Amino acid sequence: MAGHVAAPTVRTETLRQSLHAQCLAAARWVGRQMENRRSRLALLAMTDEQLKDIGLSRGDAYCEFSRRLWD
């Protein structure tokens, strides 16, 4: 029948939902990594006195900044 589109099967719909969930999880992960990056950059921008106020040294700030994404 020309022009007729069949309804998606249960398997197709399940696959679509799974892909959607994976995309959302990936987007949340990227968002968390961006926030971590901003926080680490903020530490580097602090003065030594500000770092001391929160109990960190300049070396601690550099170590935190140098951490990998998955740490």
PDB file of N, CA, C and O in Angstrom:
ATOM      1  N   MET A   1       0.831  -1.167   0.000  1.00  0.00           N
ATOM      2  CA  MET A   1       0.000   0.000   0.000  1.00  0.00           C
ATOM      3  C   MET A   1       0.892   1.252   0.000  1.00  0.00           C
ATOM      4  O   MET A   1       1.671   1.458   0.922  1.00  0.00           O
ATOM      5  N   ALA A   2       0.796   2.065  -0.980  1.00  0.00           N
ATOM      6  CA  ALA A   2       1.640   3.246  -1.114  1.00  0.00           C
ATOM      7  C   ALA A   2       1.242   4.307  -0.095  1.00  0.00           C
ATOM      8  O   ALA A   2       0.067   4.556   0.153  1.00  0.00           O
ATOM      9  N   GLY A   3       2.231   4.932   0.505  1.00  0.00           N
ATOM     10  CA  GLY A   3       1.978   6.010   1.445  1.00  0.00           C
ATOM     11  C   GLY A   3       1.643   5.561   2.852  1.00  0.00           C
ATOM     12  O   GLY A   3       1.458   6.378   3.735  1.00  0.00           O
ATOM     13  N   HIS A   4       1.548   4.282   3.079  1.00  0.00           N
ATOM     14  CA  HIS A   4       1.218   3.773   4.414  1.00  0.00           C
ATOM     15  C   HIS A   4       2.505   3.503   5.186  1.00  0.00           C
ATOM     16  O   HIS A   4       3.400   2.832   4.700  1.00  0.00           O
ATOM     17  N   VAL A   5       2.602   4.050   6.376  1.00  0.00           N
ATOM     18  CA  VAL A   5       3.770   3.834   7.231  1.00  0.00           C
ATOM     19  C   VAL A   5       3.337   2.948   8.381  1.00  0.00           C
ATOM     20  O   VAL A   5       2.405   3.284   9.125  1.00  0.00           O
ATOM     21  N   ALA A   6       4.011   1.828   8.514  1.00  0.00           N
ATOM     22  CA  ALA A   6       3.667   0.890   9.584  1.00  0.00           C
ATOM     23  C   ALA A   6       4.119   1.440  10.932  1.00  0.00           C
ATOM     24  O   ALA A   6       5.113   2.171  11.024  1.00  0.00           O
ATOM     25  N   ALA A   7       3.400   1.098  11.956  1.00  0.00           N
ATOM     26  CA  ALA A   7       3.769   1.507  13.317  1.00  0.00           C
ATOM     27  C   ALA A   7       5.067   0.802  13.698  1.00  0.00           C
ATOM     28  O   ALA A   7       5.320  -0.328  13.279  1.00  0.00           O
ATOM     29  N   PRO A   8       5.919   1.473  14.482  1.00  0.00           N
ATOM     30  CA  PRO A   8       7.177   0.835  14.879  1.00  0.00           C
ATOM     31  C   PRO A   8       6.909  -0.397  15.733  1.00  0.00           C
ATOM     32  O   PRO A   8       5.952  -0.456  16.495  1.00  0.00           O
ATOM     33  N   THR A   9       7.756  -1.369  15.557  1.00  0.00           N
ATOM     34  CA  THR A   9       7.634  -2.586  16.352  1.00  0.00           C
ATOM     35  C   THR A   9       8.090  -2.326  17.778  1.00  0.00           C
ATOM     36  O   THR A   9       8.732  -1.311  18.068  1.00  0.00           O
ATOM     37  N   VAL A  10       7.766  -3.236  18.656  1.00  0.00           N
ATOM     38  CA  VAL A  10       8.178  -3.107  20.058  1.00  0.00           C
ATOM     39  C   VAL A  10       9.689  -3.062  20.154  1.00  0.00           C
ATOM     40  O   VAL A  10      10.258  -2.269  20.901  1.00  0.00           O
ATOM     41  N   ARG A  11      10.362  -3.882  19.357  1.00  0.00           N
ATOM     42  CA  ARG A  11      11.828  -3.918  19.387  1.00  0.00           C
ATOM     43  C   ARG A  11      12.424  -2.575  18.956  1.00  0.00           C
ATOM     44  O   ARG A  11      13.358  -2.076  19.561  1.00  0.00           O
ATOM     45  N   THR A  12      11.852  -1.989  17.914  1.00  0.00           N
ATOM     46  CA  THR A  12      12.330  -0.688  17.433  1.00  0.00           C
ATOM     47  C   THR A  12      12.119   0.382  18.498  1.00  0.00           C
ATOM     48  O   THR A  12      13.001   1.203  18.756  1.00  0.00           O
ATOM     49  N   GLU A  13      10.965   0.353  19.134  1.00  0.00           N
ATOM     50  CA  GLU A  13      10.667   1.354  20.171  1.00  0.00           C
ATOM     51  C   GLU A  13      11.595   1.185  21.367  1.00  0.00           C
ATOM     52  O   GLU A  13      12.076   2.163  21.931  1.00  0.00           O
ATOM     53  N   THR A  14      11.868  -0.049  21.753  1.00  0.00           N
ATOM     54  CA  THR A  14      12.789  -0.318  22.862  1.00  0.00           C
ATOM     55  C   THR A  14      14.194   0.173  22.516  1.00  0.00           C
ATOM     56  O   THR A  14      14.864   0.776  23.349  1.00  0.00           O
ATOM     57  N   LEU A  15      14.632  -0.068  21.303  1.00  0.00           N
ATOM     58  CA  LEU A  15      15.944   0.404  20.859  1.00  0.00           C
ATOM     59  C   LEU A  15      15.998   1.928  20.888  1.00  0.00           C
ATOM     60  O   LEU A  15      16.970   2.528  21.349  1.00  0.00           O
ATOM     61  N   ARG A  16      14.928   2.567  20.446  1.00  0.00           N
ATOM     62  CA  ARG A  16      14.864   4.029  20.444  1.00  0.00           C
ATOM     63  C   ARG A  16      14.942   4.579  21.877  1.00  0.00           C
ATOM     64  O   ARG A  16      15.658   5.540  22.153  1.00  0.00           O
ATOM     65  N   GLN A  17      14.231   3.950  22.799  1.00  0.00           N
ATOM     66  CA  GLN A  17      14.256   4.389  24.194  1.00  0.00           C
ATOM     67  C   GLN A  17      15.647   4.202  24.801  1.00  0.00           C
ATOM     68  O   GLN A  17      16.130   5.056  25.542  1.00  0.00           O
ATOM     69  N   SER A  18      16.285   3.079  24.463  1.00  0.00           N
ATOM     70  CA  SER A  18      17.625   2.808  24.972  1.00  0.00           C
ATOM     71  C   SER A  18      18.627   3.835  24.447  1.00  0.00           C
ATOM     72  O   SER A  18      19.458   4.348  25.197  1.00  0.00           O
ATOM     73  N   LEU A  19      18.533   4.128  23.171  1.00  0.00           N
ATOM     74  CA  LEU A  19      19.427   5.130  22.571  1.00  0.00           C
ATOM     75  C   LEU A  19      19.196   6.498  23.193  1.00  0.00           C
ATOM     76  O   LEU A  19      20.152   7.224  23.492  1.00  0.00           O
ATOM     77  N   HIS A  20      17.946   6.837  23.423  1.00  0.00           N
ATOM     78  CA  HIS A  20      17.609   8.111  24.052  1.00  0.00           C
ATOM     79  C   HIS A  20      18.221   8.188  25.458  1.00  0.00           C
ATOM     80  O   HIS A  20      18.817   9.201  25.837  1.00  0.00           O
ATOM     81  N   ALA A  21      18.102   7.119  26.220  1.00  0.00           N
ATOM     82  CA  ALA A  21      18.654   7.090  27.575  1.00  0.00           C
ATOM     83  C   ALA A  21      20.173   7.218  27.545  1.00  0.00           C
ATOM     84  O   ALA A  21      20.760   7.922  28.374  1.00  0.00           O
ATOM     85  N   GLN A  22      20.817   6.569  26.592  1.00  0.00           N
ATOM     86  CA  GLN A  22      22.273   6.663  26.479  1.00  0.00           C
ATOM     87  C   GLN A  22      22.710   8.069  26.092  1.00  0.00           C
ATOM     88  O   GLN A  22      23.715   8.575  26.604  1.00  0.00           O
ATOM     89  N   CYS A  23      21.966   8.709  25.217  1.00  0.00           N
ATOM     90  CA  CYS A  23      22.292  10.086  24.825  1.00  0.00           C
ATOM     91  C   CYS A  23      22.142  11.040  26.008  1.00  0.00           C
ATOM     92  O   CYS A  23      22.991  11.914  26.213  1.00  0.00           O
ATOM     93  N   LEU A  24      21.084  10.855  26.788  1.00  0.00           N
ATOM     94  CA  LEU A  24      20.902  11.690  27.979  1.00  0.00           C
ATOM     95  C   LEU A  24      22.034  11.475  28.979  1.00  0.00           C
ATOM     96  O   LEU A  24      22.544  12.440  29.565  1.00  0.00           O
ATOM     97  N   ALA A  25      22.433  10.235  29.181  1.00  0.00           N
ATOM     98  CA  ALA A  25      23.530   9.934  30.108  1.00  0.00           C
ATOM     99  C   ALA A  25      24.827  10.579  29.621  1.00  0.00           C
ATOM    100  O   ALA A  25      25.584  11.142  30.419  1.00  0.00           O
ATOM    101  N   ALA A  26      25.080  10.513  28.333  1.00  0.00           N
ATOM    102  CA  ALA A  26      26.284  11.126  27.774  1.00  0.00           C
ATOM    103  C   ALA A  26      26.253  12.640  27.947  1.00  0.00           C
ATOM    104  O   ALA A  26      27.265  13.259  28.293  1.00  0.00           O
ATOM    105  N   ALA A  27      25.106  13.246  27.730  1.00  0.00           N
ATOM    106  CA  ALA A  27      24.971  14.699  27.889  1.00  0.00           C
ATOM    107  C   ALA A  27      25.205  15.103  29.345  1.00  0.00           C
ATOM    108  O   ALA A  27      25.867  16.112  29.612  1.00  0.00           O
ATOM    109  N   ARG A  28      24.684  14.314  30.287  1.00  0.00           N
ATOM    110  CA  ARG A  28      24.920  14.613  31.710  1.00  0.00           C
ATOM    111  C   ARG A  28      26.398  14.484  32.053  1.00  0.00           C
ATOM    112  O   ARG A  28      26.946  15.302  32.785  1.00  0.00           O
ATOM    113  N   TRP A  29      27.074  13.464  31.496  1.00  0.00           N
ATOM    114  CA  TRP A  29      28.494  13.263  31.753  1.00  0.00           C
ATOM    115  C   TRP A  29      29.294  14.460  31.223  1.00  0.00           C
ATOM    116  O   TRP A  29      30.169  14.989  31.917  1.00  0.00           O
ATOM    117  N   VAL A  30      28.990  14.897  30.025  1.00  0.00           N
ATOM    118  CA  VAL A  30      29.682  16.052  29.439  1.00  0.00           C
ATOM    119  C   VAL A  30      29.454  17.285  30.309  1.00  0.00           C
ATOM    120  O   VAL A  30      30.383  18.045  30.584  1.00  0.00           O
ATOM    121  N   GLY A  31      28.230  17.472  30.775  1.00  0.00           N
ATOM    122  CA  GLY A  31      27.929  18.611  31.646  1.00  0.00           C
ATOM    123  C   GLY A  31      28.733  18.577  32.937  1.00  0.00           C
ATOM    124  O   GLY A  31      29.245  19.607  33.386  1.00  0.00           O
ATOM    125  N   ARG A  32      28.843  17.384  33.536  1.00  0.00           N
ATOM    126  CA  ARG A  32      29.643  17.253  34.765  1.00  0.00           C
ATOM    127  C   ARG A  32      31.114  17.554  34.503  1.00  0.00           C
ATOM    128  O   ARG A  32      31.773  18.213  35.299  1.00  0.00           O
ATOM    129  N   GLN A  33      31.624  17.098  33.364  1.00  0.00           N
ATOM    130  CA  GLN A  33      33.028  17.345  33.035  1.00  0.00           C
ATOM    131  C   GLN A  33      33.287  18.829  32.799  1.00  0.00           C
ATOM    132  O   GLN A  33      34.326  19.361  33.199  1.00  0.00           O
ATOM    133  N   MET A  34      32.336  19.498  32.182  1.00  0.00           N
ATOM    134  CA  MET A  34      32.481  20.940  31.965  1.00  0.00           C
ATOM    135  C   MET A  34      32.480  21.688  33.302  1.00  0.00           C
ATOM    136  O   MET A  34      33.261  22.625  33.493  1.00  0.00           O
ATOM    137  N   GLU A  35      31.627  21.272  34.223  1.00  0.00           N
ATOM    138  CA  GLU A  35      31.584  21.897  35.544  1.00  0.00           C
ATOM    139  C   GLU A  35      32.883  21.636  36.301  1.00  0.00           C
ATOM    140  O   GLU A  35      33.422  22.540  36.947  1.00  0.00           O
ATOM    141  N   ASN A  36      33.407  20.414  36.215  1.00  0.00           N
ATOM    142  CA  ASN A  36      34.695  20.104  36.848  1.00  0.00           C
ATOM    143  C   ASN A  36      35.803  20.994  36.282  1.00  0.00           C
ATOM    144  O   ASN A  36      36.638  21.520  37.025  1.00  0.00           O
ATOM    145  N   ARG A  37      35.802  21.172  34.981  1.00  0.00           N
ATOM    146  CA  ARG A  37      36.813  22.006  34.327  1.00  0.00           C
ATOM    147  C   ARG A  37      36.713  23.453  34.822  1.00  0.00           C
ATOM    148  O   ARG A  37      37.719  24.079  35.133  1.00  0.00           O
ATOM    149  N   ARG A  38      35.489  23.979  34.904  1.00  0.00           N
ATOM    150  CA  ARG A  38      35.311  25.353  35.387  1.00  0.00           C
ATOM    151  C   ARG A  38      35.789  25.484  36.829  1.00  0.00           C
ATOM    152  O   ARG A  38      36.452  26.472  37.188  1.00  0.00           O
ATOM    153  N   SER A  39      35.487  24.500  37.651  1.00  0.00           N
ATOM    154  CA  SER A  39      35.907  24.541  39.053  1.00  0.00           C
ATOM    155  C   SER A  39      37.421  24.493  39.175  1.00  0.00           C
ATOM    156  O   SER A  39      38.019  25.218  39.981  1.00  0.00           O
ATOM    157  N   ARG A  40      38.024  23.647  38.372  1.00  0.00           N
ATOM    158  CA  ARG A  40      39.491  23.520  38.419  1.00  0.00           C
ATOM    159  C   ARG A  40      40.166  24.792  37.913  1.00  0.00           C
ATOM    160  O   ARG A  40      41.189  25.214  38.460  1.00  0.00           O
ATOM    161  N   LEU A  41      39.595  25.415  36.895  1.00  0.00           N
ATOM    162  CA  LEU A  41      40.135  26.693  36.418  1.00  0.00           C
ATOM    163  C   LEU A  41      39.970  27.782  37.478  1.00  0.00           C
ATOM    164  O   LEU A  41      40.851  28.634  37.634  1.00  0.00           O
ATOM    165  N   ALA A  42      38.861  27.740  38.199  1.00  0.00           N
ATOM    166  CA  ALA A  42      38.629  28.725  39.258  1.00  0.00           C
ATOM    167  C   ALA A  42      39.673  28.581  40.357  1.00  0.00           C
ATOM    168  O   ALA A  42      40.130  29.588  40.922  1.00  0.00           O
ATOM    169  N   LEU A  43      40.053  27.349  40.673  1.00  0.00           N
ATOM    170  CA  LEU A  43      41.107  27.147  41.677  1.00  0.00           C
ATOM    171  C   LEU A  43      42.409  27.797  41.233  1.00  0.00           C
ATOM    172  O   LEU A  43      43.103  28.434  42.033  1.00  0.00           O
ATOM    173  N   LEU A  44      42.756  27.630  39.963  1.00  0.00           N
ATOM    174  CA  LEU A  44      43.998  28.231  39.459  1.00  0.00           C
ATOM    175  C   LEU A  44      43.957  29.753  39.483  1.00  0.00           C
ATOM    176  O   LEU A  44      44.989  30.404  39.615  1.00  0.00           O
ATOM    177  N   ALA A  45      42.775  30.313  39.348  1.00  0.00           N
ATOM    178  CA  ALA A  45      42.637  31.768  39.332  1.00  0.00           C
ATOM    179  C   ALA A  45      42.712  32.377  40.733  1.00  0.00           C
ATOM    180  O   ALA A  45      42.899  33.589  40.872  1.00  0.00           O
ATOM    181  N   MET A  46      42.590  31.549  41.770  1.00  0.00           N
ATOM    182  CA  MET A  46      42.626  32.063  43.145  1.00  0.00           C
ATOM    183  C   MET A  46      44.037  32.480  43.541  1.00  0.00           C
ATOM    184  O   MET A  46      45.025  31.937  43.051  1.00  0.00           O
ATOM    185  N   THR A  47      44.087  33.436  44.439  1.00  0.00           N
ATOM    186  CA  THR A  47      45.386  33.842  44.995  1.00  0.00           C
ATOM    187  C   THR A  47      45.830  32.807  46.017  1.00  0.00           C
ATOM    188  O   THR A  47      45.036  31.983  46.481  1.00  0.00           O
ATOM    189  N   ASP A  48      47.102  32.868  46.385  1.00  0.00           N
ATOM    190  CA  ASP A  48      47.615  31.945  47.401  1.00  0.00           C
ATOM    191  C   ASP A  48      46.871  32.117  48.724  1.00  0.00           C
ATOM    192  O   ASP A  48      46.616  31.137  49.426  1.00  0.00           O
ATOM    193  N   GLU A  49      46.511  33.350  49.048  1.00  0.00           N
ATOM    194  CA  GLU A  49      45.776  33.601  50.291  1.00  0.00           C
ATOM    195  C   GLU A  49      44.386  32.959  50.249  1.00  0.00           C
ATOM    196  O   GLU A  49      43.933  32.376  51.232  1.00  0.00           O
ATOM    197  N   GLN A  50      43.705  33.062  49.101  1.00  0.00           N
ATOM    198  CA  GLN A  50      42.386  32.443  48.967  1.00  0.00           C
ATOM    199  C   GLN A  50      42.482  30.926  49.064  1.00  0.00           C
ATOM    200  O   GLN A  50      41.640  30.282  49.701  1.00  0.00           O
ATOM    201  N   LEU A  51      43.493  30.372  48.426  1.00  0.00           N
ATOM    202  CA  LEU A  51      43.696  28.918  48.508  1.00  0.00           C
ATOM    203  C   LEU A  51      43.954  28.489  49.948  1.00  0.00           C
ATOM    204  O   LEU A  51      43.422  27.473  50.412  1.00  0.00           O
ATOM    205  N   LYS A  52      44.762  29.284  50.653  1.00  0.00           N
ATOM    206  CA  LYS A  52      45.057  28.968  52.050  1.00  0.00           C
ATOM    207  C   LYS A  52      43.784  28.988  52.895  1.00  0.00           C
ATOM    208  O   LYS A  52      43.603  28.149  53.773  1.00  0.00           O
ATOM    209  N   ASP A  53      42.874  29.926  52.584  1.00  0.00           N
ATOM    210  CA  ASP A  53      41.607  30.022  53.317  1.00  0.00           C
ATOM    211  C   ASP A  53      40.772  28.749  53.192  1.00  0.00           C
ATOM    212  O   ASP A  53      40.010  28.410  54.097  1.00  0.00           O
ATOM    213  N   ILE A  54      40.892  28.054  52.074  1.00  0.00           N
ATOM    214  CA  ILE A  54      40.118  26.820  51.892  1.00  0.00           C
ATOM    215  C   ILE A  54      40.972  25.576  52.121  1.00  0.00           C
ATOM    216  O   ILE A  54      40.556  24.459  51.820  1.00  0.00           O
ATOM    217  N   GLY A  55      42.165  25.790  52.648  1.00  0.00           N
ATOM    218  CA  GLY A  55      43.010  24.666  53.039  1.00  0.00           C
ATOM    219  C   GLY A  55      43.791  24.015  51.913  1.00  0.00           C
ATOM    220  O   GLY A  55      44.143  22.839  52.007  1.00  0.00           O
ATOM    221  N   LEU A  56      44.067  24.777  50.848  1.00  0.00           N
ATOM    222  CA  LEU A  56      44.828  24.241  49.725  1.00  0.00           C
ATOM    223  C   LEU A  56      46.076  25.073  49.473  1.00  0.00           C
ATOM    224  O   LEU A  56      46.115  26.263  49.783  1.00  0.00           O
ATOM    225  N   SER A  57      47.062  24.440  48.902  1.00  0.00           N
ATOM    226  CA  SER A  57      48.268  25.153  48.479  1.00  0.00           C
ATOM    227  C   SER A  57      48.209  25.343  46.963  1.00  0.00           C
ATOM    228  O   SER A  57      47.354  24.782  46.280  1.00  0.00           O
ATOM    229  N   ARG A  58      49.119  26.129  46.428  1.00  0.00           N
ATOM    230  CA  ARG A  58      49.193  26.325  44.985  1.00  0.00           C
ATOM    231  C   ARG A  58      49.455  24.971  44.305  1.00  0.00           C
ATOM    232  O   ARG A  58      48.869  24.651  43.273  1.00  0.00           O
ATOM    233  N   GLY A  59      50.298  24.154  44.917  1.00  0.00           N
ATOM    234  CA  GLY A  59      50.577  22.821  44.378  1.00  0.00           C
ATOM    235  C   GLY A  59      49.329  21.946  44.342  1.00  0.00           C
ATOM    236  O   GLY A  59      49.109  21.205  43.380  1.00  0.00           O
ATOM    237  N   ASP A  60      48.508  22.025  45.398  1.00  0.00           N
ATOM    238  CA  ASP A  60      47.246  21.277  45.422  1.00  0.00           C
ATOM    239  C   ASP A  60      46.338  21.704  44.266  1.00  0.00           C
ATOM    240  O   ASP A  60      45.702  20.870  43.621  1.00  0.00           O
ATOM    241  N   ALA A  61      46.300  23.012  44.023  1.00  0.00           N
ATOM    242  CA  ALA A  61      45.456  23.535  42.940  1.00  0.00           C
ATOM    243  C   ALA A  61      45.943  23.021  41.589  1.00  0.00           C
ATOM    244  O   ALA A  61      45.143  22.609  40.750  1.00  0.00           O
ATOM    245  N   TYR A  62      47.249  23.023  41.376  1.00  0.00           N
ATOM    246  CA  TYR A  62      47.795  22.509  40.118  1.00  0.00           C
ATOM    247  C   TYR A  62      47.544  21.013  39.969  1.00  0.00           C
ATOM    248  O   TYR A  62      47.221  20.532  38.880  1.00  0.00           O
ATOM    249  N   CYS A  63      47.684  20.272  41.054  1.00  0.00           N
ATOM    250  CA  CYS A  63      47.402  18.827  41.004  1.00  0.00           C
ATOM    251  C   CYS A  63      45.946  18.569  40.642  1.00  0.00           C
ATOM    252  O   CYS A  63      45.644  17.690  39.837  1.00  0.00           O
ATOM    253  N   GLU A  64      45.041  19.325  41.240  1.00  0.00           N
ATOM    254  CA  GLU A  64      43.615  19.162  40.942  1.00  0.00           C
ATOM    255  C   GLU A  64      43.336  19.525  39.486  1.00  0.00           C
ATOM    256  O   GLU A  64      42.590  18.830  38.788  1.00  0.00           O
ATOM    257  N   PHE A  65      43.948  20.596  39.018  1.00  0.00           N
ATOM    258  CA  PHE A  65      43.749  21.021  37.635  1.00  0.00           C
ATOM    259  C   PHE A  65      44.262  19.973  36.646  1.00  0.00           C
ATOM    260  O   PHE A  65      43.681  19.768  35.588  1.00  0.00           O
ATOM    261  N   SER A  66      45.333  19.282  37.010  1.00  0.00           N
ATOM    262  CA  SER A  66      45.976  18.319  36.119  1.00  0.00           C
ATOM    263  C   SER A  66      45.290  16.958  36.079  1.00  0.00           C
ATOM    264  O   SER A  66      45.650  16.118  35.261  1.00  0.00           O
ATOM    265  N   ARG A  67      44.310  16.740  36.963  1.00  0.00           N
ATOM    266  CA  ARG A  67      43.629  15.440  36.988  1.00  0.00           C
ATOM    267  C   ARG A  67      42.930  15.164  35.662  1.00  0.00           C
ATOM    268  O   ARG A  67      42.465  16.066  34.986  1.00  0.00           O
ATOM    269  N   ARG A  68      42.831  13.887  35.345  1.00  0.00           N
ATOM    270  CA  ARG A  68      42.148  13.482  34.124  1.00  0.00           C
ATOM    271  C   ARG A  68      40.631  13.608  34.312  1.00  0.00           C
ATOM    272  O   ARG A  68      40.135  13.651  35.432  1.00  0.00           O
ATOM    273  N   LEU A  69      39.917  13.592  33.209  1.00  0.00           N
ATOM    274  CA  LEU A  69      38.462  13.736  33.241  1.00  0.00           C
ATOM    275  C   LEU A  69      37.779  12.681  34.099  1.00  0.00           C
ATOM    276  O   LEU A  69      36.813  12.949  34.769  1.00  0.00           O
ATOM    277  N   TRP A  70      38.269  11.470  34.038  1.00  0.00           N
ATOM    278  CA  TRP A  70      37.584  10.368  34.722  1.00  0.00           C
ATOM    279  C   TRP A  70      38.015  10.201  36.167  1.00  0.00           C
ATOM    280  O   TRP A  70      37.530   9.320  36.864  1.00  0.00           O
ATOM    281  N   ASP A  71      38.914  11.051  36.663  1.00  0.00           N
ATOM    282  CA  ASP A  71      39.328  10.975  38.076  1.00  0.00           C
ATOM    283  C   ASP A  71      38.300  11.602  38.968  1.00  0.00           C
ATOM    284  O   ASP A  71      37.598  12.497  38.639  1.00  0.00           O
TER     285      ASP A  71
END
